[in-house]
XYZ file of N, CA and C in Angstrom:
420
model
N 0.821 -1.195 0.000
C 0.000 0.000 0.000
C 0.866 1.260 0.000
N 1.941 1.286 0.757
C 2.765 2.481 0.889
C 3.442 2.926 -0.389
N 3.560 2.048 -1.383
C 4.194 2.447 -2.638
C 3.280 3.347 -3.457
N 1.983 3.408 -3.118
C 1.036 4.252 -3.845
C 0.139 4.964 -2.841
N 0.524 6.140 -2.393
C -0.259 6.838 -1.370
C -1.623 7.313 -1.854
N -1.901 7.188 -3.140
C -3.177 7.660 -3.674
C -4.234 6.559 -3.717
N -3.875 5.350 -3.329
C -4.855 4.275 -3.210
C -5.619 4.438 -1.910
N -6.901 4.079 -1.906
C -7.711 4.178 -0.689
C -7.438 2.963 0.193
N -6.905 3.204 1.403
C -6.624 2.066 2.284
C -7.917 1.411 2.764
N -7.923 0.092 2.793
C -9.085 -0.616 3.343
C -9.182 -0.260 4.821
N -10.362 0.097 5.245
C -10.555 0.505 6.632
C -10.458 2.006 6.819
N -10.100 2.726 5.757
C -10.061 4.188 5.804
C -9.124 4.740 6.852
N -9.474 5.908 7.362
C -8.593 6.596 8.315
C -8.477 5.825 9.620
N -9.516 5.063 9.973
C -9.458 4.276 11.209
C -8.322 3.258 11.145
N -8.155 2.620 10.013
C -7.072 1.641 9.852
C -5.715 2.318 9.977
N -5.607 3.523 9.442
C -4.335 4.246 9.500
C -4.023 4.700 10.922
N -5.036 5.211 11.612
C -4.814 5.732 12.964
C -4.583 4.627 13.986
N -5.148 3.447 13.757
C -4.976 2.358 14.724
C -3.662 1.604 14.517
N -3.001 1.807 13.401
C -1.724 1.133 13.136
C -0.614 1.871 13.869
N -0.056 1.227 14.895
C 0.983 1.886 15.686
C 2.368 1.284 15.464
N 2.424 0.000 15.187
C 3.728 -0.631 14.966
C 4.020 -0.699 13.468
N 5.281 -0.885 13.137
C 5.650 -1.027 11.724
C 4.933 -2.217 11.091
N 4.796 -3.300 11.842
C 4.111 -4.488 11.326
C 2.664 -4.166 10.980
N 1.983 -3.424 11.862
C 0.588 -3.047 11.600
C 0.491 -2.098 10.410
N 1.433 -1.182 10.316
C 1.429 -0.244 9.184
C 1.655 -0.980 7.870
N 2.566 -1.943 7.880
C 2.854 -2.709 6.667
C 1.708 -3.639 6.283
N 0.819 -3.924 7.234
C -0.311 -4.817 6.962
C -1.485 -4.090 6.304
N -1.431 -2.765 6.217
C -2.510 -2.003 5.591
C -2.497 -2.287 4.091
N -3.657 -2.588 3.558
C -3.773 -2.895 2.134
C -4.797 -1.973 1.488
N -4.786 -1.951 0.172
C -5.740 -1.158 -0.603
C -6.226 -2.013 -1.767
N -7.352 -1.620 -2.344
C -7.849 -2.311 -3.538
C -7.083 -1.790 -4.745
N -6.015 -2.490 -5.093
C -5.197 -2.149 -6.251
C -4.938 -3.438 -7.022
N -4.773 -3.333 -8.320
C -4.572 -4.547 -9.099
C -3.708 -4.287 -10.313
N -3.157 -5.349 -10.820
C -2.450 -5.367 -12.098
C -3.035 -6.506 -12.917
N -3.140 -6.302 -14.212
C -3.558 -7.364 -15.126
C -2.313 -7.797 -15.896
N -2.100 -9.092 -15.961
C -0.896 -9.629 -16.580
C -1.274 -10.530 -17.752
N -0.532 -10.384 -18.846
C -0.719 -11.239 -20.013
C 0.643 -11.806 -20.396
N 0.772 -13.123 -20.361
C 2.026 -13.801 -20.702
C 3.218 -13.255 -19.916
N 2.984 -12.916 -18.654
C 4.055 -12.440 -17.790
C 4.336 -10.954 -17.858
N 3.597 -10.215 -18.688
C 3.795 -8.768 -18.804
C 2.594 -8.027 -18.225
N 2.876 -7.022 -17.400
C 1.807 -6.189 -16.854
C 1.238 -5.343 -17.991
N -0.052 -5.481 -18.248
C -0.674 -4.717 -19.333
C -1.700 -3.707 -18.829
N -2.028 -3.755 -17.529
C -3.027 -2.840 -16.986
C -2.819 -2.726 -15.483
N -3.002 -1.523 -14.949
C -2.953 -1.288 -13.506
C -4.131 -0.423 -13.120
N -4.593 -0.608 -11.904
C -5.702 0.224 -11.453
C -6.000 0.004 -9.991
N -7.073 0.646 -9.544
C -7.481 0.490 -8.166
C -8.479 1.546 -7.744
N -8.890 1.434 -6.484
C -9.773 2.421 -5.873
C -8.894 3.568 -5.395
N -9.228 4.770 -5.784
C -8.410 5.938 -5.456
C -8.905 6.634 -4.192
N -7.975 7.284 -3.529
C -8.286 8.031 -2.319
C -8.971 9.336 -2.703
N -10.135 9.596 -2.132
C -10.875 10.823 -2.418
C -11.091 11.655 -1.159
N -10.472 11.242 -0.054
C -10.678 11.880 1.239
C -9.387 12.582 1.678
N -9.394 13.924 1.745
C -8.169 14.643 2.112
C -7.587 14.226 3.458
N -8.429 13.965 4.456
C -7.923 13.568 5.774
C -7.143 12.259 5.684
N -7.641 11.326 4.893
C -6.952 10.046 4.710
C -5.631 10.269 3.977
N -5.651 11.124 2.967
C -4.433 11.385 2.199
C -3.352 12.022 3.077
N -3.742 12.995 3.903
C -2.774 13.601 4.825
C -2.187 12.543 5.760
N -3.036 11.656 6.277
C -2.572 10.631 7.217
C -1.636 9.643 6.528
N -1.952 9.254 5.307
C -1.076 8.344 4.557
C 0.311 8.964 4.403
N 0.354 10.221 3.965
C 1.646 10.882 3.786
C 2.363 11.073 5.115
N 1.612 11.296 6.190
C 2.208 11.404 7.517
C 2.897 10.085 7.887
N 2.219 8.968 7.648
C 2.818 7.661 7.938
C 4.067 7.409 7.099
N 4.112 8.010 5.911
C 5.279 7.854 5.040
C 6.385 8.862 5.362
N 6.123 9.748 6.346
C 7.149 10.684 6.794
C 7.118 12.051 6.146
N 6.008 12.409 5.495
C 5.905 13.707 4.838
C 5.001 14.640 5.636
N 5.384 15.914 5.697
C 4.615 16.902 6.456
C 3.372 17.345 5.691
N 2.440 17.920 6.439
C 1.217 18.444 5.827
C 1.550 19.558 4.835
N 2.544 20.386 5.164
C 2.919 21.475 4.251
C 3.499 20.920 2.943
N 4.254 19.833 3.028
C 4.784 19.191 1.816
C 3.640 18.691 0.942
N 2.666 18.034 1.559
C 1.523 17.490 0.818
C 0.760 18.622 0.139
N 0.559 19.723 0.852
C -0.159 20.863 0.272
C 0.625 21.498 -0.873
N 1.948 21.563 -0.717
C 2.782 22.141 -1.775
C 2.734 21.296 -3.047
N 2.821 19.986 -2.893
C 2.891 19.095 -4.046
C 1.526 18.742 -4.634
N 0.504 18.671 -3.789
C -0.798 18.167 -4.240
C -1.951 19.087 -3.857
N -1.648 20.365 -3.649
C -2.657 21.323 -3.208
C -3.850 21.437 -4.134
N -3.623 21.443 -5.436
C -4.733 21.586 -6.387
C -5.695 20.411 -6.272
N -5.159 19.214 -6.146
C -6.011 18.033 -6.009
C -6.772 18.072 -4.686
N -6.088 18.430 -3.607
C -6.743 18.510 -2.306
C -7.840 19.563 -2.311
N -7.595 20.675 -2.977
C -8.609 21.719 -3.079
C -9.831 21.207 -3.843
N -9.604 20.458 -4.902
C -10.717 19.889 -5.671
C -11.527 18.920 -4.817
N -10.862 18.176 -3.953
C -11.562 17.225 -3.086
C -12.524 17.928 -2.132
N -12.256 19.182 -1.797
C -13.141 19.931 -0.891
C -14.532 20.109 -1.479
N -14.637 19.976 -2.790
C -15.929 20.147 -3.452
C -16.689 18.829 -3.570
N -16.169 17.787 -2.948
C -16.904 16.537 -2.874
C -16.599 15.526 -3.948
N -15.356 15.132 -4.068
C -15.022 14.068 -5.022
C -15.670 12.769 -4.553
N -16.374 12.086 -5.427
C -17.008 10.826 -5.025
C -15.984 9.696 -4.966
N -16.324 8.617 -4.276
C -15.451 7.441 -4.356
C -15.300 7.046 -5.823
N -14.091 6.715 -6.221
C -13.863 6.393 -7.621
C -12.726 5.382 -7.774
N -12.777 4.680 -8.884
C -11.761 3.685 -9.208
C -11.532 3.724 -10.710
N -10.460 3.137 -11.131
C -10.185 3.109 -12.561
C -8.969 2.277 -12.872
N -8.658 2.240 -14.142
C -7.486 1.493 -14.579
C -6.937 2.127 -15.850
N -5.725 1.765 -16.163
C -5.084 2.264 -17.384
C -4.339 1.111 -18.045
N -4.629 0.919 -19.303
C -3.965 -0.131 -20.065
C -2.673 0.401 -20.676
N -1.662 -0.436 -20.718
C -0.401 -0.109 -21.368
C -0.453 -0.583 -22.808
N -0.894 0.293 -23.691
C -1.063 -0.084 -25.096
C 0.251 -0.573 -25.688
N 1.358 0.040 -25.287
C 2.659 -0.383 -25.806
C 2.965 -1.831 -25.431
N 2.604 -2.235 -24.228
C 2.868 -3.611 -23.797
C 1.909 -4.601 -24.457
N 0.664 -4.189 -24.657
C -0.282 -5.058 -25.361
C 0.193 -5.268 -26.794
N 0.597 -4.182 -27.453
C 1.106 -4.276 -28.823
C 2.342 -5.173 -28.878
N 3.206 -5.050 -27.884
C 4.402 -5.876 -27.815
C 4.029 -7.358 -27.855
N 3.001 -7.725 -27.112
C 2.551 -9.119 -27.095
C 1.897 -9.516 -28.416
N 1.098 -8.624 -28.972
C 0.379 -8.940 -30.207
C 1.311 -9.176 -31.398
N 2.422 -8.432 -31.441
C 3.344 -8.592 -32.575
C 4.554 -9.459 -32.223
N 4.506 -10.071 -31.029
C 5.556 -10.976 -30.582
C 6.915 -10.282 -30.508
N 6.912 -9.054 -30.007
C 8.140 -8.278 -29.804
C 8.627 -8.539 -28.383
N 9.927 -8.644 -28.189
C 10.466 -8.920 -26.857
C 10.939 -7.672 -26.125
N 11.009 -6.543 -26.815
C 11.505 -5.315 -26.204
C 10.448 -4.221 -26.316
N 9.969 -3.757 -25.170
C 8.906 -2.748 -25.164
C 9.353 -1.442 -25.828
N 10.644 -1.179 -25.875
C 11.128 0.042 -26.542
C 10.739 0.087 -28.017
N 10.534 -1.066 -28.604
C 10.163 -1.129 -30.021
C 8.698 -0.783 -30.268
N 7.898 -0.714 -29.210
C 6.466 -0.435 -29.383
C 6.020 0.856 -28.708
N 6.947 1.608 -28.149
C 6.586 2.876 -27.506
C 6.123 3.885 -28.551
N 4.989 4.522 -28.280
C 4.464 5.520 -29.216
C 5.331 6.773 -29.236
N 5.875 7.151 -28.089
C 6.676 8.370 -27.984
C 7.979 8.046 -27.258
N 8.918 7.391 -27.947
C 10.157 6.977 -27.287
C 11.040 8.166 -26.918
N 11.785 7.989 -25.846
C 12.724 9.006 -25.371
C 14.136 8.427 -25.426
N 15.117 9.314 -25.497
C 16.498 8.835 -25.439
C 16.912 8.682 -23.976
N 18.163 8.365 -23.740
C 18.653 8.152 -22.386
C 18.552 9.361 -21.483
N 18.414 10.542 -22.059
C 18.278 11.773 -21.273
C 16.822 12.184 -21.088
N 15.894 11.349 -21.535
C 14.476 11.668 -21.399
C 13.972 12.655 -22.423
N 14.660 12.761 -23.558
C 14.288 13.711 -24.606
C 13.653 12.960 -25.773
N 12.539 13.492 -26.267
C 11.919 12.974 -27.487
C 12.578 13.718 -28.641
N 13.501 13.057 -29.332
C 14.281 13.735 -30.368
C 13.445 14.067 -31.603
N 12.359 13.332 -31.854
C 11.513 13.631 -33.013
C 10.686 14.895 -32.782
N 10.313 15.151 -31.539
C 9.477 16.314 -31.221
C 10.280 17.441 -30.566
N 11.574 17.202 -30.334
C 12.421 18.155 -29.617
C 11.747 18.572 -28.308
N 11.385 17.573 -27.531
C 10.665 17.807 -26.288
C 11.385 17.090 -25.150
N 11.505 17.681 -23.995
C 11.028 19.029 -23.674
C 11.923 20.094 -24.290
N 11.328 21.236 -24.544
C 12.079 22.350 -25.125
C 11.835 23.604 -24.291
N 12.622 24.620 -24.553
C 12.500 25.880 -23.836
C 11.274 26.639 -24.331
N 10.556 27.220 -23.395
C 9.373 28.011 -23.726
C 9.770 29.480 -23.655
N 9.436 30.236 -24.701
C 9.826 31.648 -24.678
C 8.809 32.482 -23.896
N 9.211 33.685 -23.528
C 8.393 34.546 -22.668
C 7.058 34.919 -23.308
N 6.996 35.031 -24.628
C 5.730 35.360 -25.301
C 4.706 34.242 -25.094
N 5.159 32.993 -25.163
C 4.256 31.863 -24.936
C 3.749 31.858 -23.494
N 4.639 32.114 -22.561
C 4.238 32.159 -21.158
C 3.236 33.277 -20.908
N 3.473 34.441 -21.515
C 2.564 35.574 -21.353
C 1.190 35.242 -21.930
N 1.168 34.612 -23.095
C -0.092 34.227 -23.735
C -0.919 33.305 -22.836
N -0.231 32.437 -22.090
C -0.910 31.491 -21.209
C -1.165 32.055 -19.815
N -0.728 33.276 -19.585
C -0.920 33.896 -18.280
C -0.040 33.296 -17.198
N 1.135 32.825 -17.615
C 2.055 32.209 -16.651
C 3.266 33.076 -16.403
């Protein structure tokens, strides 16, 4: 559960607050899943956390301050104040599915937007520098 603080822990905030030992904290689970085809993960998903109090507590258990959480995820937390409903979802890895369909052994051969070793998309020259006129146009 701790590898994904955005998953909703089973038992909610009560489970988080009652966990006092490391063993109890490590026993907290969430509804998260992976779908596997021929040994390759092709889909991941789960029930997402929609409760700000639970999210703050999860990050607290992971050693992060409330101010850190607000700095990094303030927009999402603000949106939750308007009543985000319980929600779940998943995302398929089209590149990995394609890899299986065409019997390719290297996922790099099926990536739609491959990057080089520096994380640059050389075909799109991305990321690139944004000039001040573009920033002004966007109000940034």
